[in-house]
PDB file of C-alpha atoms in Angstrom:
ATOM      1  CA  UNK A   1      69.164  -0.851  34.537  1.00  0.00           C
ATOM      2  CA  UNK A   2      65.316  -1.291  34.642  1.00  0.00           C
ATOM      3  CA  UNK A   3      63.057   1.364  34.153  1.00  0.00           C
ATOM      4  CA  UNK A   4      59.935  -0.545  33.371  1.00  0.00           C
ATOM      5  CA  UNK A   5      59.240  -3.263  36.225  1.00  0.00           C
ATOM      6  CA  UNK A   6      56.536  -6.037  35.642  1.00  0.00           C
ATOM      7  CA  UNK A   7      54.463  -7.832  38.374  1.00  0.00           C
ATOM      8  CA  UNK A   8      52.159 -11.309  38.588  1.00  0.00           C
ATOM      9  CA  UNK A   9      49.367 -10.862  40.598  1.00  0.00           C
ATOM     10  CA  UNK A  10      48.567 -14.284  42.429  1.00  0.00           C
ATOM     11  CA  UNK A  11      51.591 -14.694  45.015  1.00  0.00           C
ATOM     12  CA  UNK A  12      53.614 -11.636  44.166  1.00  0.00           C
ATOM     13  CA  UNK A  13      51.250  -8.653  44.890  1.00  0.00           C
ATOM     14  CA  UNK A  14      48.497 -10.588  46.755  1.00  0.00           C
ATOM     15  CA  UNK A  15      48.784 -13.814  48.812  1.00  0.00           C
ATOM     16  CA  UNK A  16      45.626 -15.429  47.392  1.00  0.00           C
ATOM     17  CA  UNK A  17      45.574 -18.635  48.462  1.00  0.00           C
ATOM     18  CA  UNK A  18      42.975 -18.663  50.385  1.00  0.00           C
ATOM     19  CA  UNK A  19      40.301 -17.048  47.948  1.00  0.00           C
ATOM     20  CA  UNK A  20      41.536 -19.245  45.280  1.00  0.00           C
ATOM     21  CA  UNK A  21      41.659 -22.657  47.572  1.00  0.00           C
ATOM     22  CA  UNK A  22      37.900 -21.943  48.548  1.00  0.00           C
ATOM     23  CA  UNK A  23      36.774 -21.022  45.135  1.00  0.00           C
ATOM     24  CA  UNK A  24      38.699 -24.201  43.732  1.00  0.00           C
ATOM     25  CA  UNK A  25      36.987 -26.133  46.343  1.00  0.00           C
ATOM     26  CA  UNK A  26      33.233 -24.579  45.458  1.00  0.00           C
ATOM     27  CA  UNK A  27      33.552 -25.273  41.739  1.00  0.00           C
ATOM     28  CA  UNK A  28      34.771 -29.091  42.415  1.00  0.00           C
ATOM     29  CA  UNK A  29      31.607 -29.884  44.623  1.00  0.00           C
ATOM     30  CA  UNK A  30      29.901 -28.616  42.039  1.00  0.00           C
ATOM     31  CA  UNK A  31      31.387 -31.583  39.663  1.00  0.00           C
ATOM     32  CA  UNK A  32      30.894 -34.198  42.720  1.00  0.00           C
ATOM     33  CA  UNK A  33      34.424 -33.916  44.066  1.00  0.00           C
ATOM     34  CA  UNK A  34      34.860 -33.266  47.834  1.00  0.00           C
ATOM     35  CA  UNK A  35      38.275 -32.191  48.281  1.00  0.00           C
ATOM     36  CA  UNK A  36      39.448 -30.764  51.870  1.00  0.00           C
ATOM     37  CA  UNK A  37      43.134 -30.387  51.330  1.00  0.00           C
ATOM     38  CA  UNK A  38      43.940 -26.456  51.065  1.00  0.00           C
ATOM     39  CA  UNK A  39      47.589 -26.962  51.296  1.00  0.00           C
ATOM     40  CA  UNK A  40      47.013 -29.210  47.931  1.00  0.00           C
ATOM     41  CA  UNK A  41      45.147 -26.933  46.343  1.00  0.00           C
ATOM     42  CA  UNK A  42      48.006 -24.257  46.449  1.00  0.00           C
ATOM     43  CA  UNK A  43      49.154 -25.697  43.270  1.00  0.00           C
ATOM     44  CA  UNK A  44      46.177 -23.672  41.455  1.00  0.00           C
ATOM     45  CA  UNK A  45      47.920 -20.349  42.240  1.00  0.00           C
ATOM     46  CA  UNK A  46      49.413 -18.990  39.408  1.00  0.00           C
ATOM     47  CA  UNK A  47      48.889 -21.222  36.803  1.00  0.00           C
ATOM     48  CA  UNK A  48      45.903 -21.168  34.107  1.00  0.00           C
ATOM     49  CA  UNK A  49      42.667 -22.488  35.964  1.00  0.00           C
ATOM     50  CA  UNK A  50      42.070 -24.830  32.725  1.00  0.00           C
ATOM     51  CA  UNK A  51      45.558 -25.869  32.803  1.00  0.00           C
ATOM     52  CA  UNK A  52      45.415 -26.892  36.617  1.00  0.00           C
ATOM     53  CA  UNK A  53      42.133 -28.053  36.568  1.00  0.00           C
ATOM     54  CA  UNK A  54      43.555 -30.757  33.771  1.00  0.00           C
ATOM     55  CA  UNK A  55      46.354 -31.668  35.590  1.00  0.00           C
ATOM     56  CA  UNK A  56      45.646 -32.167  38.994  1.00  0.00           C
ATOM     57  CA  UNK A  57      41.745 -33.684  38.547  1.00  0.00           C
ATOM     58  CA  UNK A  58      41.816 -35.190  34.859  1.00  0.00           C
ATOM     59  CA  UNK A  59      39.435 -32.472  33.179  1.00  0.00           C
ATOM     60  CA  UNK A  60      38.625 -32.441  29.888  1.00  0.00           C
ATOM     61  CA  UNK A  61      38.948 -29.446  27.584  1.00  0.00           C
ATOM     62  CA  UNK A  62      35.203 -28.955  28.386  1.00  0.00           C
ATOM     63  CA  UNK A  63      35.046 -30.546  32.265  1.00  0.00           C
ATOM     64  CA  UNK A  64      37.746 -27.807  32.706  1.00  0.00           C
ATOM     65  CA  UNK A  65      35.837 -24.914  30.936  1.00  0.00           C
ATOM     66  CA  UNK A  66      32.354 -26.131  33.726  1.00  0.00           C
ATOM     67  CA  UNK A  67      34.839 -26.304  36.720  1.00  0.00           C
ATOM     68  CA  UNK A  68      36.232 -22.599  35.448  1.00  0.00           C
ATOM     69  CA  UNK A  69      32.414 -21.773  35.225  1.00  0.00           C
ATOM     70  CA  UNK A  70      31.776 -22.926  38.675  1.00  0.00           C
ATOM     71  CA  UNK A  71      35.150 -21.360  40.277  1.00  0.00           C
ATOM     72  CA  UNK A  72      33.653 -17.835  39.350  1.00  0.00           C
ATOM     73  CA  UNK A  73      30.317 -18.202  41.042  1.00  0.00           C
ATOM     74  CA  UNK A  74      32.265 -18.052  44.633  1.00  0.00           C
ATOM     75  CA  UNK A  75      34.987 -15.773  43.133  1.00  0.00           C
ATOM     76  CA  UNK A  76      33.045 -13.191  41.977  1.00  0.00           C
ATOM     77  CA  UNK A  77      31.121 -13.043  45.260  1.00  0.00           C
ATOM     78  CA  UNK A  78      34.016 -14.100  47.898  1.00  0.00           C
ATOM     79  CA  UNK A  79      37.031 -15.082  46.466  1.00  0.00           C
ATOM     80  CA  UNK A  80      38.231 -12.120  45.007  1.00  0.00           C
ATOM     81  CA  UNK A  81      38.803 -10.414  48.074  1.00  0.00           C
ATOM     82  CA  UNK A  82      40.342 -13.285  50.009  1.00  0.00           C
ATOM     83  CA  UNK A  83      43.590 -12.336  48.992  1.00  0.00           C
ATOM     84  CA  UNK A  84      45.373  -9.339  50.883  1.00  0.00           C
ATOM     85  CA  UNK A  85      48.514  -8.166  49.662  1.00  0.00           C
ATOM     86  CA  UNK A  86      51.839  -9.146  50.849  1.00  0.00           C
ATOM     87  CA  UNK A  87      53.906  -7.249  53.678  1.00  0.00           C
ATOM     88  CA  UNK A  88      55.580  -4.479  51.799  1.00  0.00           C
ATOM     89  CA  UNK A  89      53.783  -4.202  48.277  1.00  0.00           C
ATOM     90  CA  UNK A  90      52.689  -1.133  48.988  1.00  0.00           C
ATOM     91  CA  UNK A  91      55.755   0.777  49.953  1.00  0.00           C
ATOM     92  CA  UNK A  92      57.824  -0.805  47.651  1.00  0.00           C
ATOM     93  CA  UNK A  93      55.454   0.424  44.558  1.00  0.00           C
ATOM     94  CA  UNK A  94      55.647   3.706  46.060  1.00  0.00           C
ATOM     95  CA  UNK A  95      59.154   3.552  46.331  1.00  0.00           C
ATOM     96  CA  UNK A  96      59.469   2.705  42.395  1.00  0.00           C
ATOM     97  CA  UNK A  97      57.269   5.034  41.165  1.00  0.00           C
ATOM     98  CA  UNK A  98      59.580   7.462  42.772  1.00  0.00           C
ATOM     99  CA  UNK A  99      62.854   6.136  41.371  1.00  0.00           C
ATOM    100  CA  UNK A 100      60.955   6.568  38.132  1.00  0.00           C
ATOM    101  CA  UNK A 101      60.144   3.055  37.504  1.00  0.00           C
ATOM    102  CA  UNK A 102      57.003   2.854  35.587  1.00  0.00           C
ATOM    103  CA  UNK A 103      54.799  -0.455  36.903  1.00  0.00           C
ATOM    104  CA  UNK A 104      52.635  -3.039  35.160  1.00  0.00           C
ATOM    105  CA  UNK A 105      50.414  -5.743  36.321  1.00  0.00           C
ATOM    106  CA  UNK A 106      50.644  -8.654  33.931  1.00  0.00           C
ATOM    107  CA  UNK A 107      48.513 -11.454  35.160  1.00  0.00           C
ATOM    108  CA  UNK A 108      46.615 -14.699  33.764  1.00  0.00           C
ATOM    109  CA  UNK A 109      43.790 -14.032  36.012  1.00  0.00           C
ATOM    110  CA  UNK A 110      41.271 -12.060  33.968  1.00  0.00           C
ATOM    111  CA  UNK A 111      41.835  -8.713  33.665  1.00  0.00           C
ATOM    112  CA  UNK A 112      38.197  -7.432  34.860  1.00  0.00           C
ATOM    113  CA  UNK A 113      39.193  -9.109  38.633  1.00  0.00           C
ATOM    114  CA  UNK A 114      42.998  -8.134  38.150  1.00  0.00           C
ATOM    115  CA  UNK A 115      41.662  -4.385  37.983  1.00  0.00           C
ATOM    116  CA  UNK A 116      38.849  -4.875  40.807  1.00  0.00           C
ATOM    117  CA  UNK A 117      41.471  -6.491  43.446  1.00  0.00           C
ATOM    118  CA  UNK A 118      44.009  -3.902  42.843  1.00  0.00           C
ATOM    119  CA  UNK A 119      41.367  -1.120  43.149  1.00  0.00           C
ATOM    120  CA  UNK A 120      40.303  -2.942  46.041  1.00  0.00           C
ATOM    121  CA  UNK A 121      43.598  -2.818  48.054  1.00  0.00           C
ATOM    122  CA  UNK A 122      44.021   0.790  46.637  1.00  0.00           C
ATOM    123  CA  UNK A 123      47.241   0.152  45.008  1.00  0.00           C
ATOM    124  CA  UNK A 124      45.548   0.422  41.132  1.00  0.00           C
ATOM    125  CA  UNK A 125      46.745   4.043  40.527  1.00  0.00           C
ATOM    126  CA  UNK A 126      50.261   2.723  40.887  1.00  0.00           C
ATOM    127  CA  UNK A 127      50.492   0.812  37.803  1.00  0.00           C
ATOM    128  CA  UNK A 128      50.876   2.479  34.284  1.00  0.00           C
ATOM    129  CA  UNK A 129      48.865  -0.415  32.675  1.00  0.00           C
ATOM    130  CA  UNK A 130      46.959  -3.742  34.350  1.00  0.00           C
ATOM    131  CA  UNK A 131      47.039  -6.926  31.763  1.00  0.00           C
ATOM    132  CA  UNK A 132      45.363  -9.914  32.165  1.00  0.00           C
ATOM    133  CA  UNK A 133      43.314 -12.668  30.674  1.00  0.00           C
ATOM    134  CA  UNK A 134      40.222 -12.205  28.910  1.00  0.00           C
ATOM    135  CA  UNK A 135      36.898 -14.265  30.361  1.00  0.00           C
ATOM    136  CA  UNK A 136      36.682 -16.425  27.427  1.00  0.00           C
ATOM    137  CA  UNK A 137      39.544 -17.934  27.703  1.00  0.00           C
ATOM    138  CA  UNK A 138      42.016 -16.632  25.390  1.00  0.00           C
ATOM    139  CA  UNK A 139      45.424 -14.299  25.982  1.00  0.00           C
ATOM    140  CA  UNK A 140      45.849 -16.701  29.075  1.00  0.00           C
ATOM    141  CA  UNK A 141      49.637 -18.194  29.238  1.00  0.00           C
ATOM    142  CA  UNK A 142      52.251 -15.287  30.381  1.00  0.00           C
ATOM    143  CA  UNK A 143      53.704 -15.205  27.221  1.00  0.00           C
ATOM    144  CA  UNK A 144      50.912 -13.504  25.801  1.00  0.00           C
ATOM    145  CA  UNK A 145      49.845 -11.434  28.705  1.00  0.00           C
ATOM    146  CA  UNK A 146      53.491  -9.693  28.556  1.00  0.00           C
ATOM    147  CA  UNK A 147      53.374  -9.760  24.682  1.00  0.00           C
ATOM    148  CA  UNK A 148      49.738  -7.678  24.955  1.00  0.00           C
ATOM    149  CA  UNK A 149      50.952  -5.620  27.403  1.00  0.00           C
ATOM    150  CA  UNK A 150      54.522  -4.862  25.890  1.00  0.00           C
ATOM    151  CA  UNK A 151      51.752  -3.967  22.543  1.00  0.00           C
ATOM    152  CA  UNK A 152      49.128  -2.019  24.064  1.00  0.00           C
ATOM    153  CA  UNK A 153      51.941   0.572  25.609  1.00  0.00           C
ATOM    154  CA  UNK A 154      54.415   0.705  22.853  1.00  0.00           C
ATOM    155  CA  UNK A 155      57.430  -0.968  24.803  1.00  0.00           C
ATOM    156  CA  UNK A 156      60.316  -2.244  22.342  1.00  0.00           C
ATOM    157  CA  UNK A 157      63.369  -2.057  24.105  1.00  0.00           C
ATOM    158  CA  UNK A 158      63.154  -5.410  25.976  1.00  0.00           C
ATOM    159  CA  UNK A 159      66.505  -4.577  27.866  1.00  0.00           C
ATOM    160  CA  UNK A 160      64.752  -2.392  30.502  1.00  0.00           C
ATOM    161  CA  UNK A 161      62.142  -4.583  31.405  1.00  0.00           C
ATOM    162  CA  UNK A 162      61.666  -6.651  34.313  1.00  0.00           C
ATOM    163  CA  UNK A 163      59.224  -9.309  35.468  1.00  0.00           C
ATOM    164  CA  UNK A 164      58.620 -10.346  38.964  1.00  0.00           C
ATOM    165  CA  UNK A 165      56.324 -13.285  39.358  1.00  0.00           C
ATOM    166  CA  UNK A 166      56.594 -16.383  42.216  1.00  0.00           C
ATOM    167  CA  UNK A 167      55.984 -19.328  39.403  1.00  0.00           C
ATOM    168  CA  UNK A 168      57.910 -21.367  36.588  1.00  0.00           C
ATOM    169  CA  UNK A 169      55.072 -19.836  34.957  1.00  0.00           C
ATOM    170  CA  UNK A 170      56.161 -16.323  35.085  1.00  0.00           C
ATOM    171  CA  UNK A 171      59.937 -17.386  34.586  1.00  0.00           C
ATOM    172  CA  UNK A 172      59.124 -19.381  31.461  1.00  0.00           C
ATOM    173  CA  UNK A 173      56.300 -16.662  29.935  1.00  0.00           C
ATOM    174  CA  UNK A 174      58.853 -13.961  30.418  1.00  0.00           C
ATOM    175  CA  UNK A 175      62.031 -15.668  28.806  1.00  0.00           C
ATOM    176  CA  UNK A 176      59.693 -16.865  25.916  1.00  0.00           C
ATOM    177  CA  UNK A 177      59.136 -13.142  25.293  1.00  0.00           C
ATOM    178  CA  UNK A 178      62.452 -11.789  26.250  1.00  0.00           C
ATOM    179  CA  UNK A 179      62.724 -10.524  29.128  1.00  0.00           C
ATOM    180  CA  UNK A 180      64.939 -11.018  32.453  1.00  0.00           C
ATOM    181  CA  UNK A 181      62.667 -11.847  35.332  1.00  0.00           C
ATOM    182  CA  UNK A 182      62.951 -11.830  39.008  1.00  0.00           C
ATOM    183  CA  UNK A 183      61.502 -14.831  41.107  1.00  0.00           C
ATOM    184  CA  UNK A 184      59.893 -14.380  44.544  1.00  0.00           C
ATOM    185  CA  UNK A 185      60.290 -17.004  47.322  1.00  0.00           C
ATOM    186  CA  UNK A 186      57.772 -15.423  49.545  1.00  0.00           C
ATOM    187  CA  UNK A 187      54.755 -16.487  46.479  1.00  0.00           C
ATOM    188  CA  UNK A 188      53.886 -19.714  46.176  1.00  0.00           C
ATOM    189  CA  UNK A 189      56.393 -21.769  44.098  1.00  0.00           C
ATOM    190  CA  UNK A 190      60.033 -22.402  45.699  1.00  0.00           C
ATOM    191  CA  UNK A 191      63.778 -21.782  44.802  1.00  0.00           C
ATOM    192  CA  UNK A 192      64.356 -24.952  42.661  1.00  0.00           C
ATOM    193  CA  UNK A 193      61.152 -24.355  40.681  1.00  0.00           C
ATOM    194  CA  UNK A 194      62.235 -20.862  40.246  1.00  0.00           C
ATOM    195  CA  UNK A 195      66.027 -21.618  39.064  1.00  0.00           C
ATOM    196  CA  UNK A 196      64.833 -24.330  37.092  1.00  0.00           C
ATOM    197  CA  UNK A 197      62.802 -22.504  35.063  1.00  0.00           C
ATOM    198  CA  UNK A 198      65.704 -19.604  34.582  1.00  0.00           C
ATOM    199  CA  UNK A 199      64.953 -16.957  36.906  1.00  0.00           C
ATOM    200  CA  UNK A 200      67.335 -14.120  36.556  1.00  0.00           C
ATOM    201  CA  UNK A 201      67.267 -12.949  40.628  1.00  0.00           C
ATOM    202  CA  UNK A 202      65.705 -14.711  43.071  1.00  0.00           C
ATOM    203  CA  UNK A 203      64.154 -12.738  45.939  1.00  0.00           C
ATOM    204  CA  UNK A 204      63.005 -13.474  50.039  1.00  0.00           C
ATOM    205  CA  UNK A 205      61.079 -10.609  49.984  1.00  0.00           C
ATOM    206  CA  UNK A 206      59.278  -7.655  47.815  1.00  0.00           C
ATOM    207  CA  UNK A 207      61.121  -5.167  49.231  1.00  0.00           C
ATOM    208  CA  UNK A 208      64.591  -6.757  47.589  1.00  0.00           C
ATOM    209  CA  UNK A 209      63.530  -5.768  44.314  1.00  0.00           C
ATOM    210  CA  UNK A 210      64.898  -2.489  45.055  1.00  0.00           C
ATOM    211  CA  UNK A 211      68.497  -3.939  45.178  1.00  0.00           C
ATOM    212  CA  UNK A 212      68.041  -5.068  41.654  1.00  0.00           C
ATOM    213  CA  UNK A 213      66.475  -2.674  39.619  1.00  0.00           C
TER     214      UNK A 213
END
């Protein structure tokens, strides 16, 4: 039914939590906030840094844009790496490419670290294209990640596309475009989130994928 298969990044390839929390953590000391909670902090997985950093703290358009600033100083040194991928990933990419399935990465993390993590874990050469957000800022809710990506590689029949992400975020960005989606209980959001938002399948693990498509 699907030949081209979709995956988020943050809690659906790699469990990232814990470079994220820390890097979260760095840039709000930097703005005079001590926070300690990690569990808390979870909430920044997935979603647009500005977007979180807003929400959860009461950023600005520009407090949000230093906080982002000061979130890549640990990143780029620790963070990035603190984020190993799931049980699974691996052999269940293998096992799609093949089946035939050709694999993206569509991701609102930037697209420079998107490409460095996945290199990192080895898993890069898997994926036909990796999509993500640009540094500045822009191309940074899923909607138009998947839109660029769908673009850049010439995809126009929606009907054999499928995202997998562990958000609302990825539910909602995919439906906005089109496309069915698949929604991962093992990431970091949970089935009510997940349903809410209109996830097509709902997952416990990776490896189920391979039952749907």
């Amino acid at each position: 039914m699907y030949d081209i298969i979709m995956f988020d990044l943050d809690g659906t390839l790699t469990e990232s939590a814990e470079g994220i929390t820390n890097s979260v953590i760095f840039a709000l000391d930097k703005m005079g906030i001590q926070e300690t909670d990690k569990e808390k902090l979870k909430a920044f997985v997935g979603p647009p840094l500005d977007e979180s950093f807003m929400k959860y703290y009461g950023f600005d358009k520009e407090g949000a844009k230093e906080a982002i600033a000061n979130y890549r100083i640990y990143y780029r040194e620790k963070g990035i790496f603190e984020a190993p991928l799931y049980a699974d990933v691996e052999k269940t990419l293998v096992q799609l490419t093949e089946e035939g399935k050709k694999l993206f990465v569509a991701t609102s993390k930037p697209e420079v670290f998107a490409k460095q993590i996945l290199e990192h874990w080895g898993i890069a050469h898997l994926f036909t294209d990796i999509v993500g957000s640009n540094l500045d800022g822009s191309r940074i809710n899923k909607d138009e990640v998947i839109t660029s990506l769908l673009e850049r590689n010439g995809i126009t029949d929606k009907e054999k596309v499928l995202m997998v992400g562990d958000r609302e975020h990825d539910v909602i960005g995919a439906k906005k475009v089109g496309l069915a989606c698949v929604g991962g209980l093992y990431g970091y959001g949970n089935y009510g989130e997940l349903q809410n938002a209109g996830a097509d399948y709902i997952v416990e693990k990776i490896v189920d994928i391979l039952n749907i498509v």
